[in-house]
Amino acid sequence: MSLPQFVLIPGLLNDADLWRDQVSGLAGVARPLVADITRGNTLAELAETVLAASDDRFALAGFSLGGLVAQEIMRRAPERVTHLALLDTTMLPDTPERVAERRRLLAMAQKPGRFHGFGNKLAASYLAPENQANREMIARVRAMTERLGPEVFIRQNRIERPDSRSSLPRITCPTLVLCGRHDVLTPPALHEEMAELIPGAERVILDHSGHLTPIEQPEEVISALHDLLSR
């Protein structure tokens, strides 16, 4: 019997390197596939792209923006998903403050000059305090943003973030809700609420991580995904 497919959806301005540790760490129990969400303009388009590239049945993990895509997949084709992991994401629409911040970042991305999309200010928002001076982590994230560039950032940043709270109680597959203790973008309290809305969801909070759990705490994420597949 072949191993089950595990589709891993990266976040905004992330490519397959976000999941590189999980791809190797899951290889003994699953066939990891990192989805490409760089081309669509809506959650619906991104979800259909992922579904078209996936097996008839598959496990699914979505990080940040990828978690929004995963929730859209659960609305469109829940019968195809055997296990679900939502990492450092949200089920809420943008607040007015977040809308304003997105507009500011879009304006910056549209300016001429070298684009890397991950300066020191963003590093402070995305990483746990103990990781904010970690040059290897910062270089890894910056390399992803440089590879994808401003056009992908602008397209992904414009995608509407819906209110998904009403659809979460309809999720029936084994589900993991995970985030970093120091995630200030999608904080633990938000994930507690998310897990409460999904029947039987398991909550995992990683103490030594901010928003970028697959990079900051790779082994712990691998372990949580292994546990999910065993459910």
Short mmCIF file of N, CA and C in Angstrom, two decimals, residues 68-204:
data_model
loop_
_atom_site.label_atom_id
_atom_site.label_comp_id
_atom_site.label_asym_id
_atom_site.label_seq_id
_atom_site.Cartn_x
_atom_site.Cartn_y
_atom_site.Cartn_z
N LEU A 68 -5.75 29.76 5.36
CA LEU A 68 -6.99 30.28 4.78
C LEU A 68 -7.39 29.48 3.55
N VAL A 69 -6.39 29.12 2.74
CA VAL A 69 -6.66 28.29 1.57
C VAL A 69 -7.17 26.92 2.01
N ALA A 70 -6.56 26.37 3.06
CA ALA A 70 -7.01 25.07 3.56
C ALA A 70 -8.46 25.12 4.03
N GLN A 71 -8.84 26.21 4.69
CA GLN A 71 -10.23 26.34 5.13
C GLN A 71 -11.18 26.44 3.93
N GLU A 72 -10.74 27.09 2.86
CA GLU A 72 -11.55 27.16 1.64
C GLU A 72 -11.69 25.78 1.01
N ILE A 73 -10.61 24.99 1.04
CA ILE A 73 -10.68 23.62 0.54
C ILE A 73 -11.69 22.81 1.35
N MET A 74 -11.72 23.02 2.66
CA MET A 74 -12.67 22.28 3.50
C MET A 74 -14.10 22.67 3.20
N ARG A 75 -14.32 23.88 2.72
CA ARG A 75 -15.67 24.27 2.31
C ARG A 75 -16.03 23.65 0.96
N ARG A 76 -15.05 23.47 0.10
CA ARG A 76 -15.32 23.01 -1.26
C ARG A 76 -15.28 21.50 -1.41
N ALA A 77 -14.35 20.84 -0.74
CA ALA A 77 -14.18 19.41 -0.95
C ALA A 77 -13.78 18.70 0.34
N PRO A 78 -14.59 18.81 1.39
CA PRO A 78 -14.21 18.21 2.67
C PRO A 78 -14.06 16.69 2.59
N GLU A 79 -14.78 16.06 1.68
CA GLU A 79 -14.72 14.60 1.56
C GLU A 79 -13.36 14.11 1.09
N ARG A 80 -12.54 14.98 0.52
CA ARG A 80 -11.24 14.59 0.01
C ARG A 80 -10.13 14.68 1.06
N VAL A 81 -10.39 15.35 2.17
CA VAL A 81 -9.34 15.60 3.17
C VAL A 81 -9.48 14.61 4.33
N THR A 82 -8.42 13.84 4.57
CA THR A 82 -8.45 12.83 5.64
C THR A 82 -8.04 13.41 6.99
N HIS A 83 -7.09 14.34 6.98
CA HIS A 83 -6.58 14.97 8.20
C HIS A 83 -6.27 16.43 7.86
N LEU A 84 -6.44 17.31 8.85
CA LEU A 84 -6.26 18.74 8.61
C LEU A 84 -5.39 19.35 9.70
N ALA A 85 -4.42 20.17 9.29
CA ALA A 85 -3.62 20.95 10.24
C ALA A 85 -3.67 22.42 9.84
N LEU A 86 -4.01 23.28 10.79
CA LEU A 86 -4.06 24.72 10.58
C LEU A 86 -3.00 25.36 11.46
N LEU A 87 -1.99 25.95 10.85
CA LEU A 87 -0.83 26.47 11.57
C LEU A 87 -0.76 27.99 11.44
N ASP A 88 -0.69 28.67 12.59
CA ASP A 88 -0.43 30.11 12.63
C ASP A 88 -1.27 30.85 11.59
N THR A 89 -2.57 30.68 11.71
CA THR A 89 -3.49 31.23 10.72
C THR A 89 -4.67 31.89 11.42
N THR A 90 -5.71 32.18 10.70
CA THR A 90 -6.88 32.83 11.28
C THR A 90 -8.14 32.39 10.55
N MET A 91 -9.26 32.59 11.21
CA MET A 91 -10.55 32.35 10.57
C MET A 91 -11.34 33.65 10.50
N LEU A 92 -10.67 34.78 10.85
CA LEU A 92 -11.34 36.07 10.92
C LEU A 92 -11.00 36.96 9.73
N PRO A 93 -11.91 37.84 9.36
CA PRO A 93 -11.57 38.83 8.32
C PRO A 93 -10.60 39.86 8.88
N ASP A 94 -9.96 40.59 7.99
CA ASP A 94 -9.04 41.64 8.42
C ASP A 94 -9.76 42.73 9.20
N THR A 95 -9.13 43.21 10.26
CA THR A 95 -9.62 44.39 10.96
C THR A 95 -9.31 45.63 10.13
N PRO A 96 -9.97 46.75 10.42
CA PRO A 96 -9.61 47.99 9.70
C PRO A 96 -8.12 48.33 9.83
N GLU A 97 -7.54 48.05 10.99
CA GLU A 97 -6.12 48.32 11.19
C GLU A 97 -5.27 47.44 10.29
N ARG A 98 -5.66 46.18 10.15
CA ARG A 98 -4.90 45.26 9.30
C ARG A 98 -5.05 45.64 7.83
N VAL A 99 -6.24 46.08 7.44
CA VAL A 99 -6.45 46.56 6.07
C VAL A 99 -5.51 47.72 5.77
N ALA A 100 -5.42 48.65 6.72
CA ALA A 100 -4.54 49.81 6.54
C ALA A 100 -3.09 49.38 6.44
N GLU A 101 -2.70 48.40 7.24
CA GLU A 101 -1.32 47.91 7.19
C GLU A 101 -1.03 47.22 5.85
N ARG A 102 -1.99 46.48 5.34
CA ARG A 102 -1.80 45.83 4.04
C ARG A 102 -1.63 46.88 2.94
N ARG A 103 -2.40 47.93 3.01
CA ARG A 103 -2.27 48.99 2.02
C ARG A 103 -0.90 49.66 2.09
N ARG A 104 -0.40 49.85 3.30
CA ARG A 104 0.93 50.43 3.47
C ARG A 104 2.01 49.53 2.87
N LEU A 105 1.89 48.23 3.13
CA LEU A 105 2.87 47.29 2.60
C LEU A 105 2.77 47.18 1.08
N LEU A 106 1.56 47.26 0.54
CA LEU A 106 1.40 47.25 -0.92
C LEU A 106 2.09 48.45 -1.55
N ALA A 107 1.91 49.62 -0.94
CA ALA A 107 2.55 50.82 -1.46
C ALA A 107 4.06 50.69 -1.44
N MET A 108 4.60 50.10 -0.40
CA MET A 108 6.04 49.90 -0.31
C MET A 108 6.52 48.92 -1.38
N ALA A 109 5.74 47.86 -1.60
CA ALA A 109 6.14 46.85 -2.58
C ALA A 109 6.13 47.39 -4.01
N GLN A 110 5.31 48.40 -4.25
CA GLN A 110 5.19 48.96 -5.59
C GLN A 110 6.24 50.02 -5.89
N LYS A 111 7.04 50.38 -4.88
CA LYS A 111 8.09 51.36 -5.11
C LYS A 111 9.26 50.71 -5.86
N PRO A 112 9.95 51.49 -6.70
CA PRO A 112 11.11 50.93 -7.39
C PRO A 112 12.24 50.62 -6.42
N GLY A 113 13.09 49.68 -6.81
CA GLY A 113 14.22 49.32 -5.97
C GLY A 113 14.21 47.85 -5.62
N ARG A 114 15.21 47.43 -4.87
CA ARG A 114 15.36 46.01 -4.52
C ARG A 114 14.29 45.61 -3.50
N PHE A 115 13.63 44.50 -3.79
CA PHE A 115 12.55 44.01 -2.93
C PHE A 115 13.01 42.75 -2.22
N HIS A 116 12.94 42.76 -0.90
CA HIS A 116 13.16 41.50 -0.18
C HIS A 116 12.02 41.20 0.78
N GLY A 117 11.20 42.18 1.12
CA GLY A 117 9.96 41.93 1.83
C GLY A 117 10.09 41.42 3.25
N PHE A 118 11.31 41.42 3.82
CA PHE A 118 11.47 40.91 5.19
C PHE A 118 12.60 41.65 5.87
N GLY A 119 12.30 42.88 6.28
CA GLY A 119 13.28 43.70 7.00
C GLY A 119 13.27 43.39 8.48
N ASN A 120 14.07 44.15 9.23
CA ASN A 120 14.21 43.90 10.66
C ASN A 120 12.90 44.10 11.42
N LYS A 121 12.09 45.07 10.97
CA LYS A 121 10.81 45.31 11.64
C LYS A 121 9.88 44.10 11.49
N LEU A 122 9.83 43.54 10.29
CA LEU A 122 9.00 42.36 10.08
C LEU A 122 9.55 41.15 10.83
N ALA A 123 10.87 41.04 10.89
CA ALA A 123 11.46 39.94 11.65
C ALA A 123 11.01 39.98 13.10
N ALA A 124 10.92 41.18 13.65
CA ALA A 124 10.47 41.33 15.04
C ALA A 124 9.02 40.91 15.21
N SER A 125 8.22 41.04 14.16
CA SER A 125 6.81 40.65 14.22
C SER A 125 6.62 39.16 13.98
N TYR A 126 7.49 38.56 13.19
CA TYR A 126 7.29 37.18 12.77
C TYR A 126 7.99 36.15 13.64
N LEU A 127 9.07 36.54 14.32
CA LEU A 127 9.88 35.59 15.06
C LEU A 127 9.75 35.79 16.56
N ALA A 128 9.94 34.70 17.31
CA ALA A 128 9.98 34.80 18.77
C ALA A 128 11.16 35.67 19.18
N PRO A 129 11.07 36.33 20.34
CA PRO A 129 12.18 37.20 20.76
C PRO A 129 13.54 36.52 20.70
N GLU A 130 13.60 35.25 21.06
CA GLU A 130 14.88 34.55 21.08
C GLU A 130 15.42 34.25 19.68
N ASN A 131 14.57 34.41 18.66
CA ASN A 131 15.00 34.11 17.28
C ASN A 131 15.19 35.36 16.43
N GLN A 132 14.93 36.52 16.97
CA GLN A 132 14.93 37.73 16.14
C GLN A 132 16.32 38.14 15.66
N ALA A 133 17.35 37.61 16.29
CA ALA A 133 18.72 37.87 15.85
C ALA A 133 19.33 36.67 15.15
N ASN A 134 18.51 35.67 14.85
CA ASN A 134 19.00 34.45 14.21
C ASN A 134 19.20 34.72 12.71
N ARG A 135 20.44 34.91 12.31
CA ARG A 135 20.73 35.29 10.93
C ARG A 135 20.34 34.22 9.93
N GLU A 136 20.48 32.96 10.33
CA GLU A 136 20.12 31.87 9.41
C GLU A 136 18.62 31.88 9.12
N MET A 137 17.80 32.04 10.16
CA MET A 137 16.35 32.07 9.95
C MET A 137 15.96 33.27 9.09
N ILE A 138 16.51 34.43 9.42
CA ILE A 138 16.16 35.64 8.67
C ILE A 138 16.59 35.51 7.21
N ALA A 139 17.78 34.97 6.97
CA ALA A 139 18.26 34.79 5.59
C ALA A 139 17.38 33.81 4.84
N ARG A 140 16.92 32.78 5.52
CA ARG A 140 16.06 31.78 4.87
C ARG A 140 14.73 32.38 4.43
N VAL A 141 14.12 33.18 5.31
CA VAL A 141 12.85 33.82 4.96
C VAL A 141 13.07 34.86 3.87
N ARG A 142 14.12 35.64 4.00
CA ARG A 142 14.40 36.69 3.02
C ARG A 142 14.65 36.09 1.64
N ALA A 143 15.31 34.93 1.59
CA ALA A 143 15.57 34.29 0.31
C ALA A 143 14.26 33.88 -0.38
N MET A 144 13.29 33.41 0.40
CA MET A 144 11.99 33.06 -0.18
C MET A 144 11.31 34.29 -0.75
N THR A 145 11.31 35.38 0.02
CA THR A 145 10.63 36.59 -0.45
C THR A 145 11.30 37.16 -1.69
N GLU A 146 12.61 37.05 -1.76
CA GLU A 146 13.32 37.56 -2.94
C GLU A 146 13.04 36.69 -4.16
N ARG A 147 12.96 35.37 -3.96
CA ARG A 147 12.65 34.49 -5.09
C ARG A 147 11.27 34.77 -5.66
N LEU A 148 10.30 35.02 -4.80
CA LEU A 148 8.92 35.22 -5.27
C LEU A 148 8.68 36.65 -5.75
N GLY A 149 9.24 37.62 -5.06
CA GLY A 149 9.22 38.99 -5.57
C GLY A 149 7.95 39.78 -5.32
N PRO A 150 7.95 41.05 -5.72
CA PRO A 150 6.85 41.96 -5.39
C PRO A 150 5.53 41.60 -6.06
N GLU A 151 5.57 41.03 -7.27
CA GLU A 151 4.31 40.72 -7.95
C GLU A 151 3.50 39.69 -7.18
N VAL A 152 4.17 38.65 -6.68
CA VAL A 152 3.48 37.63 -5.89
C VAL A 152 2.99 38.24 -4.58
N PHE A 153 3.82 39.06 -3.95
CA PHE A 153 3.42 39.70 -2.69
C PHE A 153 2.17 40.55 -2.89
N ILE A 154 2.15 41.35 -3.94
CA ILE A 154 1.00 42.22 -4.20
C ILE A 154 -0.25 41.39 -4.45
N ARG A 155 -0.11 40.35 -5.25
CA ARG A 155 -1.27 39.51 -5.57
C ARG A 155 -1.80 38.81 -4.31
N GLN A 156 -0.91 38.22 -3.52
CA GLN A 156 -1.34 37.50 -2.33
C GLN A 156 -1.89 38.45 -1.26
N ASN A 157 -1.30 39.61 -1.15
CA ASN A 157 -1.72 40.56 -0.12
C ASN A 157 -3.12 41.12 -0.41
N ARG A 158 -3.52 41.12 -1.66
CA ARG A 158 -4.83 41.65 -2.05
C ARG A 158 -5.96 40.64 -1.88
N ILE A 159 -5.63 39.40 -1.60
CA ILE A 159 -6.67 38.37 -1.47
C ILE A 159 -7.55 38.66 -0.26
N GLU A 160 -8.84 38.62 -0.46
CA GLU A 160 -9.78 38.92 0.62
C GLU A 160 -9.75 37.82 1.67
N ARG A 161 -9.66 38.23 2.92
CA ARG A 161 -9.69 37.30 4.05
C ARG A 161 -11.11 37.24 4.60
N PRO A 162 -11.83 36.13 4.43
CA PRO A 162 -13.24 36.07 4.85
C PRO A 162 -13.40 35.71 6.32
N ASP A 163 -14.59 35.81 6.81
CA ASP A 163 -14.96 35.32 8.13
C ASP A 163 -15.37 33.85 7.97
N SER A 164 -14.54 32.95 8.48
CA SER A 164 -14.77 31.51 8.28
C SER A 164 -15.34 30.81 9.51
N ARG A 165 -15.74 31.57 10.50
CA ARG A 165 -16.18 30.93 11.74
C ARG A 165 -17.38 30.01 11.55
N SER A 166 -18.28 30.37 10.65
CA SER A 166 -19.49 29.55 10.49
C SER A 166 -19.20 28.21 9.83
N SER A 167 -18.10 28.09 9.10
CA SER A 167 -17.81 26.84 8.40
C SER A 167 -16.96 25.89 9.24
N LEU A 168 -16.27 26.38 10.27
CA LEU A 168 -15.38 25.52 11.05
C LEU A 168 -16.11 24.38 11.76
N PRO A 169 -17.31 24.58 12.32
CA PRO A 169 -17.98 23.47 12.99
C PRO A 169 -18.36 22.32 12.06
N ARG A 170 -18.30 22.53 10.76
CA ARG A 170 -18.63 21.46 9.81
C ARG A 170 -17.43 20.57 9.50
N ILE A 171 -16.26 20.90 10.01
CA ILE A 171 -15.08 20.07 9.79
C ILE A 171 -15.18 18.84 10.68
N THR A 172 -15.07 17.66 10.09
CA THR A 172 -15.25 16.42 10.85
C THR A 172 -14.01 15.53 10.86
N CYS A 173 -13.00 15.82 10.05
CA CYS A 173 -11.80 14.98 10.04
C CYS A 173 -10.90 15.33 11.23
N PRO A 174 -9.97 14.44 11.61
CA PRO A 174 -9.03 14.79 12.68
C PRO A 174 -8.28 16.08 12.35
N THR A 175 -8.24 17.00 13.30
CA THR A 175 -7.72 18.34 13.02
C THR A 175 -6.74 18.77 14.11
N LEU A 176 -5.66 19.38 13.66
CA LEU A 176 -4.66 19.98 14.54
C LEU A 176 -4.69 21.49 14.35
N VAL A 177 -4.71 22.23 15.45
CA VAL A 177 -4.61 23.69 15.42
C VAL A 177 -3.35 24.06 16.21
N LEU A 178 -2.37 24.65 15.53
CA LEU A 178 -1.04 24.85 16.12
C LEU A 178 -0.57 26.27 15.88
N CYS A 179 0.10 26.85 16.88
CA CYS A 179 0.74 28.15 16.68
C CYS A 179 1.86 28.33 17.68
N GLY A 180 2.67 29.38 17.46
CA GLY A 180 3.74 29.71 18.38
C GLY A 180 3.23 30.53 19.55
N ARG A 181 3.83 30.32 20.70
CA ARG A 181 3.45 31.08 21.89
C ARG A 181 3.62 32.58 21.69
N HIS A 182 4.62 32.98 20.88
CA HIS A 182 4.94 34.39 20.68
C HIS A 182 4.44 34.90 19.32
N ASP A 183 3.46 34.22 18.76
CA ASP A 183 2.89 34.67 17.48
C ASP A 183 2.01 35.90 17.74
N VAL A 184 2.48 37.06 17.29
CA VAL A 184 1.72 38.29 17.50
C VAL A 184 0.80 38.59 16.32
N LEU A 185 1.02 37.92 15.19
CA LEU A 185 0.18 38.14 14.01
C LEU A 185 -1.12 37.34 14.11
N THR A 186 -1.02 36.09 14.50
CA THR A 186 -2.19 35.24 14.73
C THR A 186 -1.98 34.55 16.09
N PRO A 187 -2.30 35.23 17.17
CA PRO A 187 -1.88 34.80 18.52
C PRO A 187 -2.60 33.55 19.03
N PRO A 188 -2.05 32.97 20.11
CA PRO A 188 -2.63 31.74 20.66
C PRO A 188 -4.11 31.83 20.99
N ALA A 189 -4.57 32.98 21.51
CA ALA A 189 -5.98 33.10 21.86
C ALA A 189 -6.88 32.89 20.65
N LEU A 190 -6.42 33.34 19.49
CA LEU A 190 -7.17 33.15 18.25
C LEU A 190 -7.26 31.66 17.92
N HIS A 191 -6.17 30.94 18.13
CA HIS A 191 -6.17 29.50 17.84
C HIS A 191 -7.00 28.72 18.85
N GLU A 192 -7.04 29.20 20.08
CA GLU A 192 -7.92 28.56 21.06
C GLU A 192 -9.37 28.66 20.60
N GLU A 193 -9.74 29.84 20.12
CA GLU A 193 -11.11 30.03 19.62
C GLU A 193 -11.36 29.15 18.39
N MET A 194 -10.39 29.09 17.51
CA MET A 194 -10.51 28.27 16.31
C MET A 194 -10.71 26.80 16.68
N ALA A 195 -9.90 26.32 17.62
CA ALA A 195 -10.01 24.92 18.03
C ALA A 195 -11.35 24.63 18.69
N GLU A 196 -11.88 25.60 19.43
CA GLU A 196 -13.18 25.41 20.07
C GLU A 196 -14.29 25.24 19.03
N LEU A 197 -14.13 25.85 17.87
CA LEU A 197 -15.15 25.79 16.84
C LEU A 197 -15.09 24.51 16.01
N ILE A 198 -13.95 23.80 16.03
CA ILE A 198 -13.79 22.59 15.22
C ILE A 198 -13.97 21.38 16.13
N PRO A 199 -14.94 20.53 15.87
CA PRO A 199 -15.19 19.39 16.75
C PRO A 199 -13.95 18.50 16.91
N GLY A 200 -13.54 18.28 18.14
CA GLY A 200 -12.44 17.36 18.42
C GLY A 200 -11.06 17.85 18.05
N ALA A 201 -10.91 19.12 17.71
CA ALA A 201 -9.60 19.62 17.29
C ALA A 201 -8.59 19.55 18.43
N GLU A 202 -7.36 19.20 18.08
CA GLU A 202 -6.26 19.18 19.04
C GLU A 202 -5.53 20.52 19.00
N ARG A 203 -5.21 21.08 20.16
CA ARG A 203 -4.49 22.35 20.25
C ARG A 203 -3.04 22.08 20.60
N VAL A 204 -2.13 22.75 19.91
CA VAL A 204 -0.71 22.68 20.24
C VAL A 204 -0.14 24.09 20.19
#
